[in-house]
């Protein structure tokens, strides 16, 4: 994948083969040079902020600063040649199975549209459209709301190559749609939103921030705001007990506003959100006192977001209890919550797999299907750590994906 509409195109370096002494891949000089530009920009922003930048703002800039941030510039991120894989990248089985749930909802609504948030490389859009076409249930339009201009270009190119006959149905939105009827989808979008980190101390909790020093970026602390304290109180209630001294509580400050956008757009239909995360009581377990922040660099996962900003993905687990609360506060219903494995089985993954296996002509394709099935389903892989939350408005009937198990009572 390459492409860029930005003024500065990230170098498409050949993949590094050796490992650096910190256990991470050794990066090529041109990539490191690009990283230096991102770092210089972040240092400026830290100075502008008075010497310490709230971590949520640091994460926002490291990932999304126009033309510079990880998602805003044009280097390969997804798949084997990138930094990480997501469920639709792992196997077409994911989108083909999801298509059955989407078709069920579109039929219930007697037509409608699909809106995908954060479409990444465009692979899910391609596979979903093809599967919905086979099911004779194509949406009127397939809308994409994507914050990254460079990824919008990547998605358009992929759809043009893979499904030129369906491209006219695909529309990239600049803003939330109005009176949307249909299915909204987001896979690993919430975990890519910036998180604020509060550290619980004996006195007032503190905001975790980033400062600059002669040795490089460093951790700092800022006073928490009134709003932070209100969120902390809300999370303490959801967790059922106070956080211990030193606990690092992460939350997504953009979530309430984003959910209001969803609710104001959705006239009728279902929102399906897939991500790694958990309900509050599980997520804020005592042993997770260090938080869940995770960085991905060329398929190496580590915990230091200050290392290689702009060159690596930064993510944090999703608090599905809070997502559900924000949705309800915005007037949406919670329709189901389950693990990815249960959702996929409920939607008929076994049948989708058998069909694909029977159609596969080469042994290597059958092996890939089997490997994909395993990665999507195994508890230690994506089957349990990934959850699915369904929200909705004005829809009746049960959703197939939550027919096997529905844990919404535990949110
Ligand atoms: C981890 S990637 C997942 C991509 C894709 N959904 C997949 O599963 O392969 C996160 C995606 O969400 C996008 N994104 C992040 N915040 C967003 C927001 N507020 N609205 C829409 N897209 C967003 C990113 O640009 C990126 O495309």
Short mmCIF file of C-alpha atoms and ligand atoms in Angstrom, two decimals:
data_model
loop_
_atom_site.label_atom_id
_atom_site.label_comp_id
_atom_site.label_asym_id
_atom_site.label_seq_id
_atom_site.Cartn_x
_atom_site.Cartn_y
_atom_site.Cartn_z
CA UNK A 1 0.00 0.00 0.00
CA UNK A 2 1.29 3.39 -0.78
CA UNK A 3 -0.24 6.66 -1.74
CA UNK A 4 -0.52 10.04 -0.33
CA UNK A 5 -2.38 13.23 -0.88
CA UNK A 6 -0.29 14.96 1.72
CA UNK A 7 2.44 17.44 0.88
CA UNK A 8 5.10 15.24 2.43
CA UNK A 9 5.10 11.57 1.54
CA UNK A 10 6.63 9.25 4.06
CA UNK A 11 9.45 7.16 2.67
CA UNK A 12 8.36 3.66 1.69
CA UNK A 13 11.33 1.99 3.20
CA UNK A 14 12.26 -1.57 2.54
CA UNK A 15 11.34 -3.70 5.55
CA UNK A 16 13.97 -3.81 8.25
CA UNK A 17 15.47 -7.24 8.72
CA UNK A 18 17.47 -6.88 11.91
CA UNK A 19 16.40 -6.11 15.45
CA UNK A 20 17.59 -3.10 17.38
CA UNK A 21 19.14 -3.55 20.83
CA UNK A 22 15.82 -2.59 22.53
CA UNK A 23 14.21 -5.62 20.84
CA UNK A 24 12.42 -3.51 18.26
CA UNK A 25 13.18 -3.68 14.55
CA UNK A 26 16.11 -1.56 13.44
CA UNK A 27 14.62 1.24 11.34
CA UNK A 28 16.10 2.44 8.09
CA UNK A 29 17.86 5.87 8.05
CA UNK A 30 15.14 7.50 5.90
CA UNK A 31 12.42 6.30 8.29
CA UNK A 32 14.39 7.55 11.29
CA UNK A 33 14.85 10.87 9.52
CA UNK A 34 11.08 11.09 9.07
CA UNK A 35 10.63 10.25 12.75
CA UNK A 36 12.93 13.19 13.59
CA UNK A 37 10.52 15.56 11.78
CA UNK A 38 7.61 14.25 13.80
CA UNK A 39 9.65 14.59 16.98
CA UNK A 40 10.64 18.18 16.15
CA UNK A 41 6.96 19.03 15.60
CA UNK A 42 5.94 17.40 18.88
CA UNK A 43 8.69 19.27 20.75
CA UNK A 44 7.33 22.54 19.37
CA UNK A 45 3.84 21.60 20.55
CA UNK A 46 5.17 20.71 24.03
CA UNK A 47 6.85 24.10 24.22
CA UNK A 48 3.67 25.85 23.05
CA UNK A 49 1.76 24.01 25.77
CA UNK A 50 4.11 25.47 28.38
CA UNK A 51 6.50 22.52 28.74
CA UNK A 52 4.08 19.63 29.34
CA UNK A 53 1.47 18.35 26.88
CA UNK A 54 -1.51 16.31 28.08
CA UNK A 55 -0.92 12.71 26.89
CA UNK A 56 -4.26 12.67 25.03
CA UNK A 57 -3.09 15.65 22.95
CA UNK A 58 0.30 14.00 22.42
CA UNK A 59 -1.41 10.81 21.17
CA UNK A 60 -3.75 12.83 18.93
CA UNK A 61 -0.81 14.61 17.30
CA UNK A 62 1.42 11.52 17.08
CA UNK A 63 -1.38 9.66 15.26
CA UNK A 64 -3.31 12.36 13.39
CA UNK A 65 -1.30 15.60 12.99
CA UNK A 66 -2.01 16.62 9.37
CA UNK A 67 0.62 15.27 6.95
CA UNK A 68 2.79 14.01 9.81
CA UNK A 69 0.96 11.75 12.28
CA UNK A 70 1.02 7.97 12.03
CA UNK A 71 -2.41 7.70 10.38
CA UNK A 72 -2.14 10.97 8.47
CA UNK A 73 0.96 10.16 6.44
CA UNK A 74 1.24 7.58 3.71
CA UNK A 75 3.31 4.67 5.00
CA UNK A 76 2.02 1.10 5.03
CA UNK A 77 0.37 0.27 8.36
CA UNK A 78 -1.89 -2.70 7.82
CA UNK A 79 -1.13 -6.31 6.98
CA UNK A 80 2.05 -8.33 6.82
CA UNK A 81 4.09 -5.46 5.34
CA UNK A 82 2.87 -2.95 7.94
CA UNK A 83 2.80 -2.72 11.72
CA UNK A 84 -0.26 -4.74 12.74
CA UNK A 85 -3.17 -6.79 11.42
CA UNK A 86 -6.85 -6.30 12.12
CA UNK A 87 -9.65 -8.87 11.77
CA UNK A 88 -10.61 -7.90 8.19
CA UNK A 89 -6.92 -8.00 7.27
CA UNK A 90 -6.49 -11.44 8.85
CA UNK A 91 -9.08 -13.13 6.67
CA UNK A 92 -11.96 -12.36 4.27
CA UNK A 93 -13.99 -14.71 6.50
CA UNK A 94 -14.50 -11.81 8.93
CA UNK A 95 -16.24 -9.45 6.49
CA UNK A 96 -18.11 -12.28 4.75
CA UNK A 97 -19.57 -13.39 8.08
CA UNK A 98 -20.31 -9.83 9.16
CA UNK A 99 -22.14 -9.37 5.84
CA UNK A 100 -24.77 -11.85 7.02
CA UNK A 101 -25.52 -9.69 10.07
CA UNK A 102 -25.57 -6.55 7.93
CA UNK A 103 -27.93 -8.22 5.44
CA UNK A 104 -30.25 -9.32 8.23
CA UNK A 105 -30.51 -5.72 9.47
CA UNK A 106 -30.91 -4.19 6.00
CA UNK A 107 -33.73 -6.63 5.26
CA UNK A 108 -35.41 -5.80 8.56
CA UNK A 109 -35.18 -2.10 7.66
CA UNK A 110 -36.42 -2.79 4.15
CA UNK A 111 -33.26 -1.26 2.63
CA UNK A 112 -30.79 1.23 3.96
CA UNK A 113 -27.16 2.25 3.79
CA UNK A 114 -23.90 1.12 5.35
CA UNK A 115 -21.54 3.59 7.02
CA UNK A 116 -18.04 2.41 7.93
CA UNK A 117 -15.97 4.47 10.37
CA UNK A 118 -12.19 4.42 9.92
CA UNK A 119 -11.97 2.05 6.96
CA UNK A 120 -8.17 1.52 7.16
CA UNK A 121 -6.86 -0.07 3.97
CA UNK A 122 -10.40 -0.51 2.57
CA UNK A 123 -10.23 -4.29 2.75
CA UNK A 124 -13.41 -4.65 4.82
CA UNK A 125 -15.36 -2.41 2.44
CA UNK A 126 -14.27 -4.56 -0.52
CA UNK A 127 -15.13 -7.90 1.09
CA UNK A 128 -18.40 -6.67 2.60
CA UNK A 129 -19.63 -5.21 -0.67
CA UNK A 130 -18.77 -8.43 -2.54
CA UNK A 131 -20.49 -10.59 0.09
CA UNK A 132 -23.58 -8.35 0.18
CA UNK A 133 -23.72 -8.51 -3.60
CA UNK A 134 -23.72 -12.33 -3.43
CA UNK A 135 -26.49 -12.14 -0.84
CA UNK A 136 -28.49 -9.82 -3.17
CA UNK A 137 -28.52 -7.25 -0.41
CA UNK A 138 -26.31 -4.39 -1.57
CA UNK A 139 -26.84 -1.16 0.35
CA UNK A 140 -28.00 1.88 -1.62
CA UNK A 141 -24.76 3.59 -0.68
CA UNK A 142 -21.64 2.51 1.22
CA UNK A 143 -20.46 5.54 3.15
CA UNK A 144 -17.01 5.92 4.69
CA UNK A 145 -16.16 8.42 7.41
CA UNK A 146 -12.39 8.45 7.69
CA UNK A 147 -10.27 11.09 9.43
CA UNK A 148 -7.08 10.35 7.51
CA UNK A 149 -6.84 11.94 4.05
CA UNK A 150 -4.01 9.61 3.11
CA UNK A 151 -6.07 6.52 4.06
CA UNK A 152 -9.07 7.85 2.11
CA UNK A 153 -6.85 7.79 -0.98
CA UNK A 154 -5.64 4.26 -0.16
CA UNK A 155 -9.25 3.07 0.27
CA UNK A 156 -10.41 4.61 -3.00
CA UNK A 157 -7.55 2.96 -4.90
CA UNK A 158 -8.25 -0.43 -3.34
CA UNK A 159 -11.96 -0.28 -4.12
CA UNK A 160 -11.22 0.89 -7.65
CA UNK A 161 -8.94 -2.10 -8.20
CA UNK A 162 -11.09 -4.73 -6.47
CA UNK A 163 -14.71 -3.71 -7.10
CA UNK A 164 -14.83 -1.10 -9.90
CA UNK A 165 -18.45 -2.02 -10.66
CA UNK A 166 -19.49 -1.07 -7.09
CA UNK A 167 -17.41 2.08 -6.71
CA UNK A 168 -20.27 4.42 -7.59
CA UNK A 169 -22.05 3.30 -4.43
CA UNK A 170 -19.12 4.29 -2.24
CA UNK A 171 -19.10 7.84 -0.85
CA UNK A 172 -16.44 9.37 1.41
CA UNK A 173 -18.11 11.75 3.82
CA UNK A 174 -16.65 14.99 5.11
CA UNK A 175 -19.10 15.20 8.01
CA UNK A 176 -21.71 13.15 9.85
CA UNK A 177 -24.63 12.17 7.62
CA UNK A 178 -28.16 13.29 8.45
CA UNK A 179 -31.16 11.00 8.97
CA UNK A 180 -29.05 7.88 8.36
CA UNK A 181 -30.99 4.64 8.06
CA UNK A 182 -28.98 1.42 8.01
CA UNK A 183 -25.91 -0.11 9.62
CA UNK A 184 -22.92 1.76 11.04
CA UNK A 185 -19.71 -0.26 11.46
CA UNK A 186 -16.42 0.41 13.19
CA UNK A 187 -13.63 -2.11 13.54
CA UNK A 188 -10.74 -1.02 15.76
CA UNK A 189 -11.71 2.64 15.51
CA UNK A 190 -12.40 3.42 19.17
CA UNK A 191 -9.05 1.99 20.28
CA UNK A 192 -7.30 4.35 17.86
CA UNK A 193 -8.84 7.42 19.51
CA UNK A 194 -6.64 9.37 21.94
CA UNK A 195 -6.75 8.41 25.61
CA UNK A 196 -6.28 10.63 28.64
CA UNK A 197 -4.37 9.05 31.52
CA UNK A 198 -5.07 10.00 35.13
CA UNK A 199 -2.75 8.81 37.85
CA UNK A 200 -4.44 8.28 41.20
CA UNK A 201 -2.37 9.81 43.99
CA UNK A 202 -2.94 10.34 47.71
CA UNK A 203 -4.09 13.90 47.04
CA UNK A 204 -5.70 15.02 43.80
CA UNK A 205 -5.33 12.71 40.79
CA UNK A 206 -2.90 13.98 38.16
CA UNK A 207 -3.04 14.05 34.39
CA UNK A 208 -0.18 12.18 32.75
CA UNK A 209 1.62 14.43 30.28
CA UNK A 210 4.68 14.49 28.03
CA UNK A 211 7.60 16.89 28.41
CA UNK A 212 10.86 17.43 26.59
CA UNK A 213 14.36 17.01 27.95
CA UNK A 214 17.94 16.81 26.77
CA UNK A 215 17.60 13.00 26.82
CA UNK A 216 14.41 13.04 24.74
CA UNK A 217 10.69 12.94 25.49
CA UNK A 218 9.83 12.26 29.10
CA UNK A 219 6.78 11.69 31.27
CA UNK A 220 5.37 14.60 33.26
CA UNK A 221 2.30 15.37 35.36
CA UNK A 222 -0.31 18.12 35.13
CA UNK A 223 -3.21 18.94 37.44
CA UNK A 224 -6.44 17.13 36.59
CA UNK A 225 -9.37 19.26 35.38
CA UNK A 226 -12.86 19.38 36.91
CA UNK A 227 -14.06 17.28 34.01
CA UNK A 228 -11.33 14.67 34.64
CA UNK A 229 -12.47 14.37 38.26
CA UNK A 230 -16.07 13.93 37.14
CA UNK A 231 -15.05 11.13 34.72
CA UNK A 232 -12.91 9.49 37.39
CA UNK A 233 -15.88 9.47 39.79
CA UNK A 234 -18.04 7.94 37.04
CA UNK A 235 -15.44 5.22 36.33
CA UNK A 236 -15.05 4.48 40.04
CA UNK A 237 -18.80 3.90 40.29
CA UNK A 238 -18.75 1.67 37.20
CA UNK A 239 -15.81 -0.29 38.58
CA UNK A 240 -17.49 -0.73 41.94
CA UNK A 241 -14.51 0.30 44.10
CA UNK A 242 -11.91 3.06 44.41
CA UNK A 243 -8.71 2.92 42.42
CA UNK A 244 -5.58 2.16 44.43
CA UNK A 245 -2.75 4.64 44.85
CA UNK A 246 -0.65 4.77 41.66
CA UNK A 247 -3.35 3.30 39.41
CA UNK A 248 -3.26 4.72 35.85
CA UNK A 249 -6.83 5.21 34.65
CA UNK A 250 -7.23 5.66 30.89
CA UNK A 251 -10.33 7.00 29.19
CA UNK A 252 -11.21 8.35 25.75
CA UNK A 253 -12.07 12.08 26.14
CA UNK A 254 -13.58 12.24 22.62
CA UNK A 255 -16.00 9.37 23.21
CA UNK A 256 -19.07 11.31 24.50
CA UNK A 257 -18.88 13.81 21.61
CA UNK A 258 -18.32 11.06 19.05
CA UNK A 259 -21.28 9.11 20.39
CA UNK A 260 -23.49 12.21 20.22
CA UNK A 261 -22.48 12.47 16.54
CA UNK A 262 -23.50 8.84 15.98
CA UNK A 263 -26.82 9.31 17.79
CA UNK A 264 -27.68 12.54 16.00
CA UNK A 265 -26.98 10.92 12.61
CA UNK A 266 -28.77 7.65 13.21
CA UNK A 267 -32.46 7.95 12.45
CA UNK A 268 -33.03 4.20 12.40
CA UNK A 269 -30.72 1.21 12.44
CA UNK A 270 -27.84 -0.52 14.18
CA UNK A 271 -24.27 0.43 15.12
CA UNK A 272 -21.76 -2.44 15.45
CA UNK A 273 -18.46 -1.65 17.16
CA UNK A 274 -15.64 -4.22 17.24
CA UNK A 275 -12.59 -3.68 19.38
CA UNK A 276 -10.34 -5.10 22.00
CA UNK A 277 -11.55 -4.08 25.39
CA UNK A 278 -13.81 -5.14 28.20
CA UNK A 279 -16.57 -4.13 30.59
CA UNK A 280 -15.46 -1.71 33.36
CA UNK A 281 -15.10 -4.31 36.12
CA UNK A 282 -12.79 -6.45 33.98
CA UNK A 283 -10.92 -3.59 32.33
CA UNK A 284 -10.11 -1.74 35.56
CA UNK A 285 -8.97 -4.88 37.36
CA UNK A 286 -6.29 -4.31 40.05
CA UNK A 287 -3.62 -6.06 37.96
CA UNK A 288 -4.14 -3.56 35.11
CA UNK A 289 -2.92 -0.69 37.30
CA UNK A 290 -0.38 0.26 34.61
CA UNK A 291 -3.16 0.74 32.02
CA UNK A 292 -3.53 -0.91 28.65
CA UNK A 293 -1.59 1.38 26.36
CA UNK A 294 0.08 -0.61 23.57
CA UNK A 295 2.26 0.38 20.63
CA UNK A 296 2.75 -1.55 17.40
CA UNK A 297 5.80 -1.23 15.23
CA UNK A 298 6.28 -3.76 12.43
CA UNK A 299 4.49 -6.49 14.34
CA UNK A 300 6.40 -5.88 17.55
CA UNK A 301 4.17 -4.82 20.44
CA UNK A 302 5.60 -2.74 23.30
CA UNK A 303 4.47 -0.24 25.93
CA UNK A 304 6.42 2.93 25.22
CA UNK A 305 4.43 5.56 23.28
CA UNK A 306 7.29 8.06 23.61
CA UNK A 307 9.51 5.86 21.45
CA UNK A 308 9.29 6.54 17.67
CA UNK A 309 6.22 8.84 17.72
CA UNK A 310 4.70 9.07 14.25
CA UNK A 311 6.28 5.76 13.22
CA UNK A 312 4.23 3.45 15.41
CA UNK A 313 0.59 2.85 16.23
CA UNK A 314 -0.61 3.72 19.75
CA UNK A 315 -3.76 2.06 21.10
CA UNK A 316 -5.62 1.48 24.34
CA UNK A 317 -8.36 -0.95 25.33
CA UNK A 318 -11.95 0.18 25.02
CA UNK A 319 -14.15 0.53 28.11
CA UNK A 320 -17.34 -0.94 26.64
CA UNK A 321 -19.35 -0.06 29.77
CA UNK A 322 -18.59 3.61 29.16
CA UNK A 323 -19.33 3.29 25.43
CA UNK A 324 -22.73 1.83 26.36
CA UNK A 325 -23.38 4.59 28.92
CA UNK A 326 -22.46 7.32 26.42
CA UNK A 327 -24.75 5.70 23.84
CA UNK A 328 -27.67 5.54 26.26
CA UNK A 329 -27.07 9.13 27.36
CA UNK A 330 -27.34 10.08 23.68
CA UNK A 331 -30.64 8.25 23.30
CA UNK A 332 -29.48 4.95 21.74
CA UNK A 333 -30.43 1.46 22.89
CA UNK A 334 -27.84 -1.19 23.77
CA UNK A 335 -28.82 -4.21 21.66
CA UNK A 336 -26.07 -6.68 22.51
CA UNK A 337 -22.53 -7.21 23.75
CA UNK A 338 -20.49 -10.32 23.18
CA UNK A 339 -17.09 -11.74 22.28
CA UNK A 340 -15.98 -11.77 18.67
CA UNK A 341 -15.93 -15.58 18.56
CA UNK A 342 -19.56 -15.83 19.71
CA UNK A 343 -20.62 -13.07 17.35
CA UNK A 344 -19.01 -14.72 14.33
CA UNK A 345 -20.39 -18.18 15.18
CA UNK A 346 -23.85 -16.66 15.69
CA UNK A 347 -23.67 -15.09 12.25
CA UNK A 348 -22.72 -18.42 10.63
CA UNK A 349 -18.92 -18.37 10.42
CA UNK A 350 -18.80 -22.18 10.27
CA UNK A 351 -20.93 -22.23 7.13
CA UNK A 352 -19.04 -19.30 5.55
CA UNK A 353 -15.80 -21.16 6.23
CA UNK A 354 -17.06 -24.44 4.75
CA UNK A 355 -18.26 -22.68 1.60
CA UNK A 356 -14.97 -20.85 1.16
CA UNK A 357 -12.98 -24.04 1.86
CA UNK A 358 -14.99 -25.98 -0.73
CA UNK A 359 -14.47 -23.24 -3.33
CA UNK A 360 -10.72 -22.88 -2.70
CA UNK A 361 -8.74 -24.48 -5.50
CA UNK A 362 -5.25 -24.46 -4.04
CA UNK A 363 -3.91 -26.04 -0.90
CA UNK A 364 -2.26 -22.75 0.10
CA UNK A 365 -5.67 -21.00 -0.01
CA UNK A 366 -7.23 -23.69 2.18
CA UNK A 367 -4.37 -23.34 4.65
CA UNK A 368 -4.82 -19.57 4.74
CA UNK A 369 -8.54 -19.96 5.40
CA UNK A 370 -7.86 -22.40 8.23
CA UNK A 371 -5.25 -20.09 9.73
CA UNK A 372 -7.61 -17.09 9.43
CA UNK A 373 -10.45 -19.01 11.08
CA UNK A 374 -8.18 -19.89 13.97
CA UNK A 375 -6.90 -16.33 14.47
CA UNK A 376 -10.40 -14.86 14.43
CA UNK A 377 -11.77 -17.45 16.85
CA UNK A 378 -9.07 -18.56 19.30
CA UNK A 379 -9.42 -17.08 22.81
CA UNK A 380 -5.70 -16.19 22.95
CA UNK A 381 -5.92 -14.47 19.56
CA UNK A 382 -8.95 -12.37 18.56
CA UNK A 383 -11.84 -14.56 19.70
CA UNK A 384 -12.09 -13.41 23.31
CA UNK A 385 -10.07 -10.23 23.62
CA UNK A 386 -12.16 -8.65 20.88
CA UNK A 387 -15.71 -7.70 21.77
CA UNK A 388 -18.69 -6.58 19.74
CA UNK A 389 -21.16 -3.99 20.95
CA UNK A 390 -24.47 -3.38 19.15
CA UNK A 391 -26.31 -0.09 19.62
CA UNK A 392 -29.42 0.99 17.83
CA UNK A 393 -32.51 3.04 17.38
CA UNK A 394 -35.98 1.99 16.37
CA UNK A 395 -35.14 -1.59 15.39
CA UNK A 396 -37.03 -4.70 16.43
CA UNK A 397 -36.01 -8.33 16.34
CA UNK A 398 -32.95 -10.14 17.63
CA UNK A 399 -29.55 -9.84 16.03
CA UNK A 400 -28.02 -13.15 14.90
CA UNK A 401 -24.58 -12.21 16.21
CA UNK A 402 -25.82 -12.09 19.79
CA UNK A 403 -27.94 -15.23 19.62
CA UNK A 404 -25.27 -17.51 21.14
CA UNK A 405 -24.18 -15.36 24.08
CA UNK A 406 -25.12 -11.85 25.11
CA UNK A 407 -23.21 -10.29 28.01
CA UNK A 408 -24.86 -6.88 27.93
CA UNK A 409 -26.08 -7.40 31.51
CA UNK A 410 -22.43 -7.29 32.65
CA UNK A 411 -21.67 -3.90 31.09
C1 LIG B 1 -6.63 0.66 13.76
S1 LIG B 1 -7.21 1.38 12.30
C2 LIG B 1 -8.49 0.23 11.83
C3 LIG B 1 -8.76 0.23 10.35
C4 LIG B 1 -9.84 -0.73 9.86
N1 LIG B 1 -11.12 -0.45 10.44
C5 LIG B 1 -9.44 -2.17 10.09
O1 LIG B 1 -10.05 -2.83 10.90
O2 LIG B 1 -8.49 -2.62 9.45
C6 LIG B 1 -8.10 2.79 12.85
C7 LIG B 1 -8.80 3.56 11.75
O3 LIG B 1 -9.71 4.49 12.32
C8 LIG B 1 -9.51 5.77 11.74
N2 LIG B 1 -10.04 6.74 12.72
C9 LIG B 1 -9.54 7.09 13.90
N3 LIG B 1 -10.35 7.96 14.55
C10 LIG B 1 -11.42 8.13 13.75
C11 LIG B 1 -12.64 8.89 13.85
N4 LIG B 1 -12.88 9.67 14.90
N5 LIG B 1 -13.52 8.81 12.83
C12 LIG B 1 -13.28 8.04 11.76
N6 LIG B 1 -12.14 7.31 11.59
C13 LIG B 1 -11.24 7.35 12.58
C14 LIG B 1 -8.03 5.77 11.42
O4 LIG B 1 -7.65 6.76 10.50
C15 LIG B 1 -7.90 4.35 10.84
O5 LIG B 1 -8.40 4.27 9.53
#
